[in-house]
Amino acid sequence: GAVVSQHPSWVICKSGTSVKIECRSLDFQATTMFWYRQFPKQSLMLMATSNEGSKATYEQGVEKDKFLINHASLTLSTLTVTSAHPEDSSFYICSARDPDRNYGYTFGSGTRLTVV
Amino acid sequence: DAKTTQPTSMDCAEGRAANLPCNHSTISGNEYVYWYRQIHSQGPQYIIHGLKNNETNEMASLIITEDRKSSTLILPHATLRDTAVYYCIVSQNSGGSNYKLTFGKGTLLTVNP
């Protein structure tokens, strides 16, 4: 089946630094990828839609200057959390869909970000 | 996207069938019903999806009512590893287009020994 790889699986950073998370579609090309955030004991919240070769579309309330998304190729999207603060600590998950396969979106394994 | 309603939690005995209900009374004609599950600290896993006909794959069966206002996910022989949060989501699915999935709170299924 379609595979989405996310890296790193966990990261600890100091407050004020930036962190980059990568999301790769391994066996298919994805013109669109989605980024979610999940706080403990809560559901996934969609942050933004990443579009290859164009600007990302952010959900209401998500700061685009803080969460930078780059989708430079058909197999790679990156999310950079800039000037991270402890309240940005969360589980970040990406997803994509293989348009040639008749099933739903495939999700990455997630990145646990802890800002100290 | 249409909203879904699921029970907060359910229990099931190991080896028995787990039947997870979902109400989606405002579903529109071009929206599919998707089921995903999330095991603790992992990304969601796709299970099954359908439009109006019942569907079955190696993981589960999906039963959609004739009026499409509700559905049931059936895990035929639940194992301890099926303990997870199960999400029922309705979304459009149109060829190469990509429509976002909006997650509700889901159902925490606990499979007991």
Short mmCIF file of C-alpha atoms in Angstrom, two decimals:
data_model
loop_
_atom_site.label_atom_id
_atom_site.label_comp_id
_atom_site.label_asym_id
_atom_site.label_seq_id
_atom_site.Cartn_x
_atom_site.Cartn_y
_atom_site.Cartn_z
CA GLY A 1 0.00 0.00 0.00
CA ALA A 2 0.88 3.68 -0.08
CA VAL A 3 3.54 4.64 2.45
CA VAL A 4 4.09 8.03 4.05
CA SER A 5 7.30 8.49 5.98
CA GLN A 6 7.66 11.18 8.60
CA HIS A 7 10.90 12.29 10.21
CA PRO A 8 11.92 12.74 12.93
CA SER A 9 9.66 10.62 15.10
CA TRP A 10 10.45 12.76 18.09
CA VAL A 11 12.41 15.93 18.78
CA ILE A 12 13.24 18.04 21.81
CA CYS A 13 14.24 21.64 21.23
CA LYS A 14 14.91 24.74 23.24
CA SER A 15 12.41 27.55 23.37
CA GLY A 16 13.05 30.08 20.61
CA THR A 17 14.62 27.66 18.14
CA SER A 18 13.11 26.30 14.94
CA VAL A 19 12.32 22.70 14.11
CA LYS A 20 11.77 21.13 10.70
CA ILE A 21 9.60 18.06 10.19
CA GLU A 22 9.70 16.11 6.93
CA CYS A 23 6.90 14.18 5.29
CA ARG A 24 7.65 11.94 2.32
CA SER A 25 5.44 9.83 0.10
CA LEU A 26 7.63 6.82 -0.62
CA ASP A 27 5.87 4.99 -3.44
CA PHE A 28 3.59 7.58 -4.96
CA GLN A 29 3.47 11.21 -5.91
CA ALA A 30 1.38 13.55 -3.82
CA THR A 31 0.40 16.94 -5.14
CA THR A 32 -1.33 17.60 -1.84
CA MET A 33 -0.34 16.73 1.69
CA PHE A 34 -2.05 17.64 4.93
CA TRP A 35 -0.56 18.61 8.27
CA TYR A 36 -2.33 17.91 11.54
CA ARG A 37 -1.59 18.65 15.17
CA GLN A 38 -2.80 16.60 18.10
CA PHE A 39 -2.64 17.62 21.75
CA PRO A 40 -2.84 14.98 24.49
CA LYS A 41 -6.22 13.29 24.77
CA GLN A 42 -7.60 15.35 21.91
CA SER A 43 -8.45 14.59 18.30
CA LEU A 44 -6.41 15.56 15.27
CA MET A 45 -6.76 19.17 14.20
CA LEU A 46 -6.02 20.07 10.61
CA MET A 47 -3.44 22.84 10.43
CA ALA A 48 -2.84 23.31 6.73
CA THR A 49 -3.01 21.86 3.25
CA SER A 50 0.33 21.67 1.51
CA ASN A 51 0.24 22.09 -2.26
CA GLU A 52 3.17 21.15 -4.49
CA GLY A 53 4.60 24.19 -6.20
CA SER A 54 2.29 26.70 -4.57
CA LYS A 55 1.49 28.27 -1.23
CA ALA A 56 -0.03 26.24 1.54
CA THR A 57 -3.58 26.82 2.66
CA TYR A 58 -3.87 27.35 6.41
CA GLU A 59 -6.87 26.63 8.60
CA GLN A 60 -8.39 29.44 10.56
CA GLY A 61 -6.38 30.31 13.63
CA VAL A 62 -3.14 28.74 12.43
CA GLU A 63 -0.29 31.24 12.10
CA LYS A 64 1.29 30.84 8.69
CA ASP A 65 4.41 32.75 9.70
CA LYS A 66 4.97 30.43 12.61
CA PHE A 67 4.26 27.15 10.85
CA LEU A 68 6.12 27.35 7.54
CA ILE A 69 5.19 24.75 4.97
CA ASN A 70 7.22 23.95 1.89
CA HIS A 71 6.11 21.41 -0.72
CA ALA A 72 8.95 21.64 -3.21
CA SER A 73 8.53 18.24 -4.84
CA LEU A 74 5.81 15.69 -5.45
CA THR A 75 7.15 13.46 -2.70
CA LEU A 76 8.24 15.85 0.03
CA SER A 77 6.53 18.40 2.23
CA THR A 78 8.17 20.04 5.22
CA LEU A 79 6.70 21.80 8.24
CA THR A 80 8.95 24.19 10.11
CA VAL A 81 7.90 25.36 13.54
CA THR A 82 9.65 28.68 13.93
CA SER A 83 10.59 30.24 17.25
CA ALA A 84 9.07 27.32 19.07
CA HIS A 85 7.57 27.78 22.51
CA PRO A 86 6.41 25.23 25.08
CA GLU A 87 2.80 25.64 23.95
CA ASP A 88 3.86 24.34 20.52
CA SER A 89 4.70 21.00 22.11
CA SER A 90 2.40 18.53 20.39
CA PHE A 91 2.13 15.52 18.10
CA TYR A 92 2.41 16.59 14.46
CA ILE A 93 1.14 14.26 11.74
CA CYS A 94 1.12 14.48 7.96
CA SER A 95 -1.01 12.64 5.44
CA ALA A 96 -1.33 12.17 1.70
CA ARG A 97 -3.36 10.15 -0.74
CA ASP A 98 -2.22 8.06 -3.65
CA PRO A 99 -4.64 9.07 -6.43
CA ASP A 100 -4.07 5.78 -8.23
CA ARG A 101 -5.26 3.63 -5.35
CA ASN A 102 -8.83 3.26 -4.22
CA TYR A 103 -8.42 3.84 -0.56
CA GLY A 104 -8.15 6.69 1.79
CA TYR A 105 -5.40 8.89 3.01
CA THR A 106 -2.21 7.45 4.41
CA PHE A 107 -0.79 9.04 7.52
CA GLY A 108 2.76 9.35 8.68
CA SER A 109 3.77 7.91 12.03
CA GLY A 110 3.84 11.37 13.58
CA THR A 111 6.45 13.59 15.22
CA ARG A 112 6.40 14.23 18.93
CA LEU A 113 7.72 17.77 19.50
CA THR A 114 8.70 18.85 22.98
CA VAL A 115 9.83 22.43 23.50
CA VAL A 116 11.70 23.04 26.73
CA ASP B 1 -18.16 18.25 5.51
CA ALA B 2 -21.00 16.44 7.21
CA LYS B 3 -20.67 15.97 10.95
CA THR B 4 -20.50 12.53 12.54
CA THR B 5 -21.60 11.30 15.96
CA GLN B 6 -19.94 8.34 17.66
CA PRO B 7 -20.11 6.90 21.16
CA THR B 8 -17.24 8.04 23.33
CA SER B 9 -16.16 4.55 24.31
CA MET B 10 -17.00 0.88 23.88
CA ASP B 11 -15.73 -2.39 25.26
CA CYS B 12 -15.46 -5.70 23.51
CA ALA B 13 -14.30 -9.16 24.55
CA GLU B 14 -11.33 -10.62 22.74
CA GLY B 15 -12.40 -12.90 19.92
CA ARG B 16 -15.86 -11.42 19.66
CA ALA B 17 -17.12 -9.08 16.96
CA ALA B 18 -16.83 -5.36 17.64
CA ASN B 19 -19.59 -3.26 16.15
CA LEU B 20 -18.87 0.47 16.13
CA PRO B 21 -21.76 2.75 15.17
CA CYS B 22 -21.62 6.15 13.53
CA ASN B 23 -24.37 8.62 12.74
CA HIS B 24 -23.97 10.97 9.79
CA SER B 25 -27.49 12.20 9.15
CA THR B 26 -26.39 15.25 7.13
CA ILE B 27 -24.23 13.33 4.67
CA SER B 28 -24.54 14.55 1.10
CA GLY B 29 -24.77 12.44 -2.02
CA ASN B 30 -21.11 12.77 -3.03
CA GLU B 31 -19.63 12.12 0.41
CA TYR B 32 -18.00 8.87 1.36
CA VAL B 33 -17.83 7.33 4.82
CA TYR B 34 -14.27 6.68 5.96
CA TRP B 35 -13.07 4.79 9.00
CA TYR B 36 -9.66 5.24 10.54
CA ARG B 37 -8.17 4.14 13.82
CA GLN B 38 -5.37 5.50 15.93
CA ILE B 39 -3.37 3.45 18.33
CA HIS B 40 -1.77 5.47 21.08
CA SER B 41 1.06 7.74 19.89
CA GLN B 42 0.86 6.58 16.29
CA GLY B 43 -0.52 8.11 13.11
CA PRO B 44 -4.07 7.14 12.10
CA GLN B 45 -4.46 3.97 10.09
CA TYR B 46 -6.91 3.67 7.23
CA ILE B 47 -9.43 0.87 7.69
CA ILE B 48 -12.15 1.06 5.08
CA HIS B 49 -14.42 3.43 3.21
CA GLY B 50 -17.65 3.27 1.26
CA LEU B 51 -20.26 5.32 -0.54
CA LYS B 52 -23.54 3.40 -0.29
CA ASN B 53 -22.82 -0.29 -0.69
CA ASN B 54 -21.51 -2.45 2.11
CA GLU B 55 -17.79 -3.01 1.91
CA THR B 56 -15.44 -5.67 3.25
CA ASN B 57 -11.69 -5.96 3.30
CA GLU B 58 -9.11 -7.91 5.25
CA MET B 59 -9.49 -5.66 8.26
CA ALA B 60 -13.19 -5.00 8.64
CA SER B 61 -16.65 -4.70 7.17
CA LEU B 62 -18.59 -1.49 6.68
CA ILE B 63 -22.36 -1.56 6.75
CA ILE B 64 -24.08 1.59 5.49
CA THR B 65 -27.83 2.01 5.95
CA GLU B 66 -29.96 2.45 2.87
CA ASP B 67 -30.64 6.11 3.67
CA ARG B 68 -26.88 6.56 4.33
CA LYS B 69 -27.55 8.38 7.56
CA SER B 70 -25.61 5.92 9.65
CA SER B 71 -23.04 3.18 9.36
CA THR B 72 -21.43 0.43 11.41
CA LEU B 73 -17.84 -0.71 11.35
CA ILE B 74 -17.49 -4.39 12.18
CA LEU B 75 -14.27 -5.99 13.35
CA PRO B 76 -15.22 -9.67 13.08
CA HIS B 77 -12.83 -11.12 15.64
CA ALA B 78 -11.41 -8.41 17.86
CA THR B 79 -7.93 -8.85 19.31
CA LEU B 80 -6.13 -6.93 22.02
CA ARG B 81 -4.21 -5.09 19.32
CA ASP B 82 -7.47 -3.63 18.04
CA THR B 83 -7.68 -1.42 21.11
CA ALA B 84 -7.60 2.09 19.64
CA VAL B 85 -9.62 5.22 18.94
CA TYR B 86 -11.81 4.68 15.89
CA TYR B 87 -12.78 7.66 13.80
CA CYS B 88 -15.74 7.82 11.44
CA ILE B 89 -15.34 10.62 8.89
CA VAL B 90 -17.38 11.73 5.92
CA SER B 91 -15.63 13.41 3.06
CA GLN B 92 -15.76 13.81 -0.67
CA ASN B 93 -13.49 11.61 -2.73
CA SER B 94 -13.28 12.63 -6.33
CA GLY B 95 -10.64 11.06 -8.55
CA GLY B 96 -7.33 12.87 -8.26
CA SER B 97 -8.75 15.67 -6.18
CA ASN B 98 -7.84 15.89 -2.55
CA TYR B 99 -10.41 16.70 0.07
CA LYS B 100 -9.40 17.21 3.64
CA LEU B 101 -10.46 14.89 6.42
CA THR B 102 -11.94 16.47 9.52
CA PHE B 103 -11.60 14.31 12.63
CA GLY B 104 -14.16 14.20 15.40
CA LYS B 105 -13.54 12.74 18.84
CA GLY B 106 -13.96 9.13 17.78
CA THR B 107 -14.75 6.02 19.82
CA LEU B 108 -12.22 4.50 22.17
CA LEU B 109 -12.58 0.76 21.69
CA THR B 110 -11.09 -1.32 24.45
CA VAL B 111 -10.72 -5.02 23.75
CA ASN B 112 -10.61 -6.99 26.97
CA PRO B 113 -8.99 -10.41 27.49
#
